[in-house]
Amino acid sequence: QSALTQPASVSGSPGQSITISCTGTSSDVGGYNYVSWYQQHPDKAPRLMIYDVSDRPSGVPDRFSGSKSGNTASLTISGLQAEDEADYYCSSYTSSSTFVFGTGTKVTVL
Amino acid sequence: EVQLVESGGGLVQPGGSLRLSCAASGFTFSGYDMHWVRQPTGKGLEWVSTFRSAGDTFYSGSVKGRFTISRENAKSSLYLQMNSLRAGDTAVYYCARGDGGSGEDFDSWGQGTLVTVSS
């Protein structure tokens, strides 16, 4: 199972919006509404930010949103803040009853 | 409060074995799928294994046949027996909880335990 494809880095200024893409196949992203997104600050454990493509766990700011079209899922951060600077990973359930993560995206707040 | 605490990591020689443990608290352990996810230093996340609450187990192709996941619901504990370890298994290993509903995500994570495979 190959990792889902994400851009290596995305940057934006405070207050701006950025979008991170996550491209898979019809056997993972495109086949299920089980895409999730994780935020990871340096030397910290990952944190769930979006599940089931577009749902937010309690406690996650509403400036984080998710969507999906075909084999590509996206995470959008609106009103970018300094504390959003982190690595972000997507994940999808697969047709093999396994999971696959994305390659990871480093978000920089300029 | 959900807590997941991993232990058992350390330095092991290639070909050796190690057993990781994850102690869970703050929720009804038996009702949740549990997972192991690893992350080599400076690299991305990699799913390793899943133990469903219903009893099914699943493994990534890179560890199948070498690693065995198990759980002890009475002790709220998850385990990962790792045999025939290779340098490529060097990583921080995280224990993660499934979301407990119909979704497929990892809603709580431990702090991780470092496994180093080196001679």
PDB file of C-alpha atoms in Angstrom:
ATOM      1  CA  GLN A   1       0.000   0.000   0.000  1.00  0.00           C
ATOM      2  CA  SER A   2       1.608   3.267  -1.122  1.00  0.00           C
ATOM      3  CA  ALA A   3       1.408   6.353   1.052  1.00  0.00           C
ATOM      4  CA  LEU A   4      -1.167   8.970   0.108  1.00  0.00           C
ATOM      5  CA  THR A   5       0.388  11.953  -1.681  1.00  0.00           C
ATOM      6  CA  GLN A   6       0.545  15.316   0.081  1.00  0.00           C
ATOM      7  CA  PRO A   7       2.541  18.445  -0.779  1.00  0.00           C
ATOM      8  CA  ALA A   8       5.760  18.594   1.244  1.00  0.00           C
ATOM      9  CA  SER A   9       5.124  22.129   2.415  1.00  0.00           C
ATOM     10  CA  VAL A  10       2.482  24.854   2.414  1.00  0.00           C
ATOM     11  CA  SER A  11       2.827  28.346   3.816  1.00  0.00           C
ATOM     12  CA  GLY A  12       0.654  31.340   4.477  1.00  0.00           C
ATOM     13  CA  SER A  13       0.496  34.583   6.398  1.00  0.00           C
ATOM     14  CA  PRO A  14      -1.554  34.998   9.569  1.00  0.00           C
ATOM     15  CA  GLY A  15      -5.225  35.383   8.738  1.00  0.00           C
ATOM     16  CA  GLN A  16      -4.913  33.778   5.324  1.00  0.00           C
ATOM     17  CA  SER A  17      -6.424  30.456   4.232  1.00  0.00           C
ATOM     18  CA  ILE A  18      -4.410  27.470   3.089  1.00  0.00           C
ATOM     19  CA  THR A  19      -5.423  24.101   1.668  1.00  0.00           C
ATOM     20  CA  ILE A  20      -3.540  20.820   1.902  1.00  0.00           C
ATOM     21  CA  SER A  21      -4.374  18.093  -0.605  1.00  0.00           C
ATOM     22  CA  CYS A  22      -4.229  14.336  -0.038  1.00  0.00           C
ATOM     23  CA  THR A  23      -4.383  12.145  -3.139  1.00  0.00           C
ATOM     24  CA  GLY A  24      -5.003   8.418  -3.081  1.00  0.00           C
ATOM     25  CA  THR A  25      -6.867   5.884  -5.184  1.00  0.00           C
ATOM     26  CA  SER A  26     -10.323   4.405  -5.510  1.00  0.00           C
ATOM     27  CA  SER A  27      -9.175   1.699  -3.061  1.00  0.00           C
ATOM     28  CA  ASP A  28      -8.699   4.172  -0.256  1.00  0.00           C
ATOM     29  CA  VAL A  29      -9.605   7.880  -0.342  1.00  0.00           C
ATOM     30  CA  GLY A  30     -12.029   7.551  -3.232  1.00  0.00           C
ATOM     31  CA  GLY A  31     -13.703   4.421  -1.937  1.00  0.00           C
ATOM     32  CA  TYR A  32     -14.625   5.417   1.608  1.00  0.00           C
ATOM     33  CA  ASN A  33     -15.683   8.459   3.589  1.00  0.00           C
ATOM     34  CA  TYR A  34     -13.071   7.515   6.169  1.00  0.00           C
ATOM     35  CA  VAL A  35     -10.468  10.202   5.628  1.00  0.00           C
ATOM     36  CA  SER A  36      -9.005  11.795   8.742  1.00  0.00           C
ATOM     37  CA  TRP A  37      -6.436  14.518   9.358  1.00  0.00           C
ATOM     38  CA  TYR A  38      -3.841  14.833  12.118  1.00  0.00           C
ATOM     39  CA  GLN A  39      -1.788  17.753  13.393  1.00  0.00           C
ATOM     40  CA  GLN A  40       1.636  17.083  14.880  1.00  0.00           C
ATOM     41  CA  HIS A  41       3.828  19.648  16.575  1.00  0.00           C
ATOM     42  CA  PRO A  42       7.557  18.872  16.997  1.00  0.00           C
ATOM     43  CA  ASP A  43       8.232  16.052  19.478  1.00  0.00           C
ATOM     44  CA  LYS A  44       4.521  15.684  20.225  1.00  0.00           C
ATOM     45  CA  ALA A  45       2.005  12.965  19.499  1.00  0.00           C
ATOM     46  CA  PRO A  46      -0.404  13.483  16.591  1.00  0.00           C
ATOM     47  CA  ARG A  47      -3.791  15.060  17.297  1.00  0.00           C
ATOM     48  CA  LEU A  48      -7.001  14.235  15.422  1.00  0.00           C
ATOM     49  CA  MET A  49      -8.315  17.350  13.665  1.00  0.00           C
ATOM     50  CA  ILE A  50     -10.860  15.998  11.136  1.00  0.00           C
ATOM     51  CA  TYR A  51     -12.558  12.609  10.836  1.00  0.00           C
ATOM     52  CA  ASP A  52     -14.988  11.061   8.351  1.00  0.00           C
ATOM     53  CA  VAL A  53     -13.786  13.541   5.669  1.00  0.00           C
ATOM     54  CA  SER A  54     -15.312  16.673   7.191  1.00  0.00           C
ATOM     55  CA  ASP A  55     -16.301  16.206  10.853  1.00  0.00           C
ATOM     56  CA  ARG A  56     -14.479  18.015  13.643  1.00  0.00           C
ATOM     57  CA  PRO A  57     -13.908  16.498  17.103  1.00  0.00           C
ATOM     58  CA  SER A  58     -14.938  18.662  20.023  1.00  0.00           C
ATOM     59  CA  GLY A  59     -12.236  21.154  20.904  1.00  0.00           C
ATOM     60  CA  VAL A  60     -10.916  21.588  17.360  1.00  0.00           C
ATOM     61  CA  PRO A  61     -11.363  25.192  16.132  1.00  0.00           C
ATOM     62  CA  ASP A  62     -13.910  25.644  13.357  1.00  0.00           C
ATOM     63  CA  ARG A  63     -11.260  27.261  11.145  1.00  0.00           C
ATOM     64  CA  PHE A  64     -10.245  23.671  10.312  1.00  0.00           C
ATOM     65  CA  SER A  65     -12.432  22.047   7.650  1.00  0.00           C
ATOM     66  CA  GLY A  66     -12.222  19.004   5.406  1.00  0.00           C
ATOM     67  CA  SER A  67     -13.650  17.909   2.076  1.00  0.00           C
ATOM     68  CA  LYS A  68     -13.237  15.274  -0.603  1.00  0.00           C
ATOM     69  CA  SER A  69     -13.654  15.026  -4.349  1.00  0.00           C
ATOM     70  CA  GLY A  70     -12.974  11.733  -6.072  1.00  0.00           C
ATOM     71  CA  ASN A  71      -9.627  10.335  -4.960  1.00  0.00           C
ATOM     72  CA  THR A  72      -8.436  13.608  -3.398  1.00  0.00           C
ATOM     73  CA  ALA A  73      -9.227  14.891   0.077  1.00  0.00           C
ATOM     74  CA  SER A  74      -8.398  18.365   1.324  1.00  0.00           C
ATOM     75  CA  LEU A  75      -7.825  20.112   4.639  1.00  0.00           C
ATOM     76  CA  THR A  76      -8.417  23.864   4.748  1.00  0.00           C
ATOM     77  CA  ILE A  77      -7.227  26.119   7.533  1.00  0.00           C
ATOM     78  CA  SER A  78      -8.988  29.478   7.448  1.00  0.00           C
ATOM     79  CA  GLY A  79      -7.714  32.458   9.395  1.00  0.00           C
ATOM     80  CA  LEU A  80      -4.277  30.930   9.813  1.00  0.00           C
ATOM     81  CA  GLN A  81      -2.737  31.407  13.262  1.00  0.00           C
ATOM     82  CA  ALA A  82       0.823  31.035  14.541  1.00  0.00           C
ATOM     83  CA  GLU A  83      -0.093  27.940  16.559  1.00  0.00           C
ATOM     84  CA  ASP A  84      -1.224  26.188  13.354  1.00  0.00           C
ATOM     85  CA  GLU A  85       2.408  25.832  12.310  1.00  0.00           C
ATOM     86  CA  ALA A  86       2.946  22.061  12.440  1.00  0.00           C
ATOM     87  CA  ASP A  87       3.073  18.921  10.331  1.00  0.00           C
ATOM     88  CA  TYR A  88      -0.234  17.603   8.992  1.00  0.00           C
ATOM     89  CA  TYR A  89      -1.028  14.052   7.911  1.00  0.00           C
ATOM     90  CA  CYS A  90      -4.061  12.605   6.209  1.00  0.00           C
ATOM     91  CA  SER A  91      -5.148   9.001   6.684  1.00  0.00           C
ATOM     92  CA  SER A  92      -7.613   6.730   4.944  1.00  0.00           C
ATOM     93  CA  TYR A  93      -9.164   3.343   5.527  1.00  0.00           C
ATOM     94  CA  THR A  94      -8.496   0.963   2.617  1.00  0.00           C
ATOM     95  CA  SER A  95     -10.204  -1.863   0.754  1.00  0.00           C
ATOM     96  CA  SER A  96      -7.734  -4.285   2.375  1.00  0.00           C
ATOM     97  CA  SER A  97      -9.134  -3.430   5.829  1.00  0.00           C
ATOM     98  CA  THR A  98      -5.910  -1.584   6.580  1.00  0.00           C
ATOM     99  CA  PHE A  99      -4.987   2.071   6.929  1.00  0.00           C
ATOM    100  CA  VAL A 100      -2.658   4.319   4.985  1.00  0.00           C
ATOM    101  CA  PHE A 101      -1.209   7.698   5.954  1.00  0.00           C
ATOM    102  CA  GLY A 102      -0.203  10.569   3.746  1.00  0.00           C
ATOM    103  CA  THR A 103       3.382  11.665   3.185  1.00  0.00           C
ATOM    104  CA  GLY A 104       2.896  14.662   5.464  1.00  0.00           C
ATOM    105  CA  THR A 105       2.816  18.429   4.915  1.00  0.00           C
ATOM    106  CA  LYS A 106       4.787  21.010   6.853  1.00  0.00           C
ATOM    107  CA  VAL A 107       2.705  24.143   7.362  1.00  0.00           C
ATOM    108  CA  THR A 108       4.662  27.339   7.895  1.00  0.00           C
ATOM    109  CA  VAL A 109       3.070  30.556   9.139  1.00  0.00           C
ATOM    110  CA  LEU A 110       5.025  33.419   7.603  1.00  0.00           C
TER     111      LEU A 110
ATOM    112  CA  GLU B   1      -9.767  11.674  30.525  1.00  0.00           C
ATOM    113  CA  VAL B   2      -8.450   9.185  27.987  1.00  0.00           C
ATOM    114  CA  GLN B   3      -4.855   8.166  28.679  1.00  0.00           C
ATOM    115  CA  LEU B   4      -2.621   5.854  26.689  1.00  0.00           C
ATOM    116  CA  VAL B   5       0.843   5.104  28.047  1.00  0.00           C
ATOM    117  CA  GLU B   6       3.311   3.080  25.996  1.00  0.00           C
ATOM    118  CA  SER B   7       6.312   1.259  27.424  1.00  0.00           C
ATOM    119  CA  GLY B   8       8.821  -1.393  26.456  1.00  0.00           C
ATOM    120  CA  GLY B   9      10.885   0.454  23.875  1.00  0.00           C
ATOM    121  CA  GLY B  10      14.660   0.363  23.832  1.00  0.00           C
ATOM    122  CA  LEU B  11      17.768  -0.678  21.938  1.00  0.00           C
ATOM    123  CA  VAL B  12      17.752  -4.135  20.362  1.00  0.00           C
ATOM    124  CA  GLN B  13      20.072  -5.864  17.933  1.00  0.00           C
ATOM    125  CA  PRO B  14      18.952  -6.808  14.412  1.00  0.00           C
ATOM    126  CA  GLY B  15      17.127 -10.121  14.536  1.00  0.00           C
ATOM    127  CA  GLY B  16      16.118  -9.552  18.138  1.00  0.00           C
ATOM    128  CA  SER B  17      12.725  -9.251  19.781  1.00  0.00           C
ATOM    129  CA  LEU B  18      10.896  -6.666  21.854  1.00  0.00           C
ATOM    130  CA  ARG B  19       7.441  -6.443  23.399  1.00  0.00           C
ATOM    131  CA  LEU B  20       5.668  -3.103  23.602  1.00  0.00           C
ATOM    132  CA  SER B  21       2.831  -2.420  26.013  1.00  0.00           C
ATOM    133  CA  CYS B  22       0.135   0.248  26.072  1.00  0.00           C
ATOM    134  CA  ALA B  23      -1.769   0.876  29.309  1.00  0.00           C
ATOM    135  CA  ALA B  24      -5.149   2.506  28.718  1.00  0.00           C
ATOM    136  CA  SER B  25      -7.371   4.373  31.160  1.00  0.00           C
ATOM    137  CA  GLY B  26     -10.316   6.747  31.176  1.00  0.00           C
ATOM    138  CA  PHE B  27     -12.571   4.700  28.878  1.00  0.00           C
ATOM    139  CA  THR B  28     -14.089   1.229  28.464  1.00  0.00           C
ATOM    140  CA  PHE B  29     -11.140  -0.413  26.739  1.00  0.00           C
ATOM    141  CA  SER B  30     -12.977  -3.530  25.562  1.00  0.00           C
ATOM    142  CA  GLY B  31     -15.350  -1.482  23.423  1.00  0.00           C
ATOM    143  CA  TYR B  32     -12.740   0.144  21.235  1.00  0.00           C
ATOM    144  CA  ASP B  33     -10.552  -0.838  18.320  1.00  0.00           C
ATOM    145  CA  MET B  34      -6.886  -0.247  19.161  1.00  0.00           C
ATOM    146  CA  HIS B  35      -3.969   0.449  16.871  1.00  0.00           C
ATOM    147  CA  TRP B  36      -0.191   0.725  16.663  1.00  0.00           C
ATOM    148  CA  VAL B  37       1.296   3.467  14.473  1.00  0.00           C
ATOM    149  CA  ARG B  38       5.011   4.152  14.092  1.00  0.00           C
ATOM    150  CA  GLN B  39       7.142   7.095  13.017  1.00  0.00           C
ATOM    151  CA  PRO B  40      10.843   6.908  12.131  1.00  0.00           C
ATOM    152  CA  THR B  41      12.770   9.931  13.378  1.00  0.00           C
ATOM    153  CA  GLY B  42      12.181  12.871  11.072  1.00  0.00           C
ATOM    154  CA  LYS B  43       9.783  10.910   8.844  1.00  0.00           C
ATOM    155  CA  GLY B  44       6.064  10.358   8.436  1.00  0.00           C
ATOM    156  CA  LEU B  45       3.476   8.229  10.181  1.00  0.00           C
ATOM    157  CA  GLU B  46       3.041   4.574   9.238  1.00  0.00           C
ATOM    158  CA  TRP B  47       0.136   2.383  10.333  1.00  0.00           C
ATOM    159  CA  VAL B  48       1.417  -0.900  11.798  1.00  0.00           C
ATOM    160  CA  SER B  49      -1.427  -2.999  13.198  1.00  0.00           C
ATOM    161  CA  THR B  50      -5.027  -3.010  14.431  1.00  0.00           C
ATOM    162  CA  PHE B  51      -6.887  -5.121  16.982  1.00  0.00           C
ATOM    163  CA  ARG B  52     -10.635  -4.679  16.561  1.00  0.00           C
ATOM    164  CA  SER B  53     -12.916  -4.803  19.570  1.00  0.00           C
ATOM    165  CA  ALA B  54     -14.644  -7.692  17.804  1.00  0.00           C
ATOM    166  CA  GLY B  55     -11.387  -9.670  17.809  1.00  0.00           C
ATOM    167  CA  ASP B  56     -10.077  -9.272  14.256  1.00  0.00           C
ATOM    168  CA  THR B  57      -6.433  -8.335  13.764  1.00  0.00           C
ATOM    169  CA  PHE B  58      -4.733  -6.673  10.809  1.00  0.00           C
ATOM    170  CA  TYR B  59      -1.117  -5.916   9.911  1.00  0.00           C
ATOM    171  CA  SER B  60       0.792  -3.806   7.430  1.00  0.00           C
ATOM    172  CA  GLY B  61       2.675  -5.765   4.812  1.00  0.00           C
ATOM    173  CA  SER B  62       6.004  -4.597   6.218  1.00  0.00           C
ATOM    174  CA  VAL B  63       5.457  -6.302   9.598  1.00  0.00           C
ATOM    175  CA  LYS B  64       3.127  -9.208   8.779  1.00  0.00           C
ATOM    176  CA  GLY B  65       4.600 -12.479   9.967  1.00  0.00           C
ATOM    177  CA  ARG B  66       7.063 -10.745  12.304  1.00  0.00           C
ATOM    178  CA  PHE B  67       4.834  -8.688  14.635  1.00  0.00           C
ATOM    179  CA  THR B  68       1.877  -9.893  16.692  1.00  0.00           C
ATOM    180  CA  ILE B  69      -0.718  -7.598  18.214  1.00  0.00           C
ATOM    181  CA  SER B  70      -2.656  -8.689  21.277  1.00  0.00           C
ATOM    182  CA  ARG B  71      -4.848  -7.176  23.955  1.00  0.00           C
ATOM    183  CA  GLU B  72      -5.920  -7.989  27.488  1.00  0.00           C
ATOM    184  CA  ASN B  73      -9.258  -6.305  28.110  1.00  0.00           C
ATOM    185  CA  ALA B  74      -9.254  -7.190  31.817  1.00  0.00           C
ATOM    186  CA  LYS B  75      -6.060  -5.153  32.184  1.00  0.00           C
ATOM    187  CA  SER B  76      -7.016  -2.448  29.641  1.00  0.00           C
ATOM    188  CA  SER B  77      -3.774  -3.186  27.854  1.00  0.00           C
ATOM    189  CA  LEU B  78      -2.590  -3.501  24.276  1.00  0.00           C
ATOM    190  CA  TYR B  79       0.622  -5.225  23.256  1.00  0.00           C
ATOM    191  CA  LEU B  80       2.890  -5.546  20.232  1.00  0.00           C
ATOM    192  CA  GLN B  81       5.298  -8.483  20.095  1.00  0.00           C
ATOM    193  CA  MET B  82       8.024  -7.632  17.602  1.00  0.00           C
ATOM    194  CA  ASN B  83      10.288 -10.425  16.339  1.00  0.00           C
ATOM    195  CA  SER B  84      13.035 -10.573  13.689  1.00  0.00           C
ATOM    196  CA  LEU B  85      13.586  -6.859  14.087  1.00  0.00           C
ATOM    197  CA  ARG B  86      15.326  -4.932  11.333  1.00  0.00           C
ATOM    198  CA  ALA B  87      16.996  -1.529  11.153  1.00  0.00           C
ATOM    199  CA  GLY B  88      13.953  -0.297   9.226  1.00  0.00           C
ATOM    200  CA  ASP B  89      11.756  -0.958  12.270  1.00  0.00           C
ATOM    201  CA  THR B  90      13.544   1.831  14.172  1.00  0.00           C
ATOM    202  CA  ALA B  91      10.861   4.361  15.081  1.00  0.00           C
ATOM    203  CA  VAL B  92       8.701   5.869  17.777  1.00  0.00           C
ATOM    204  CA  TYR B  93       5.766   3.511  18.262  1.00  0.00           C
ATOM    205  CA  TYR B  94       2.433   5.069  19.188  1.00  0.00           C
ATOM    206  CA  CYS B  95      -0.592   3.340  20.634  1.00  0.00           C
ATOM    207  CA  ALA B  96      -3.824   4.899  19.345  1.00  0.00           C
ATOM    208  CA  ARG B  97      -7.509   4.413  20.054  1.00  0.00           C
ATOM    209  CA  GLY B  98     -10.107   3.976  17.335  1.00  0.00           C
ATOM    210  CA  ASP B  99     -13.084   6.292  17.473  1.00  0.00           C
ATOM    211  CA  GLY B 100     -15.447   3.783  19.010  1.00  0.00           C
ATOM    212  CA  GLY B 101     -18.214   4.375  16.527  1.00  0.00           C
ATOM    213  CA  SER B 102     -18.606   3.555  12.872  1.00  0.00           C
ATOM    214  CA  GLY B 103     -15.687   5.711  11.792  1.00  0.00           C
ATOM    215  CA  GLU B 104     -12.136   4.687  11.022  1.00  0.00           C
ATOM    216  CA  ASP B 105      -9.777   7.143  12.657  1.00  0.00           C
ATOM    217  CA  PHE B 106      -7.385   7.440  15.578  1.00  0.00           C
ATOM    218  CA  ASP B 107      -8.953   9.753  18.127  1.00  0.00           C
ATOM    219  CA  SER B 108      -6.478   9.501  21.014  1.00  0.00           C
ATOM    220  CA  TRP B 109      -2.748   8.848  21.031  1.00  0.00           C
ATOM    221  CA  GLY B 110      -0.111   7.946  23.590  1.00  0.00           C
ATOM    222  CA  GLN B 111       3.183   9.783  23.883  1.00  0.00           C
ATOM    223  CA  GLY B 112       5.083   7.018  22.093  1.00  0.00           C
ATOM    224  CA  THR B 113       7.976   4.707  22.913  1.00  0.00           C
ATOM    225  CA  LEU B 114      11.228   4.661  20.944  1.00  0.00           C
ATOM    226  CA  VAL B 115      12.485   1.417  19.437  1.00  0.00           C
ATOM    227  CA  THR B 116      16.036   1.421  18.070  1.00  0.00           C
ATOM    228  CA  VAL B 117      17.295  -1.573  16.114  1.00  0.00           C
ATOM    229  CA  SER B 118      21.049  -1.413  15.815  1.00  0.00           C
ATOM    230  CA  SER B 119      24.160  -3.477  16.416  1.00  0.00           C
TER     231      SER B 119
END
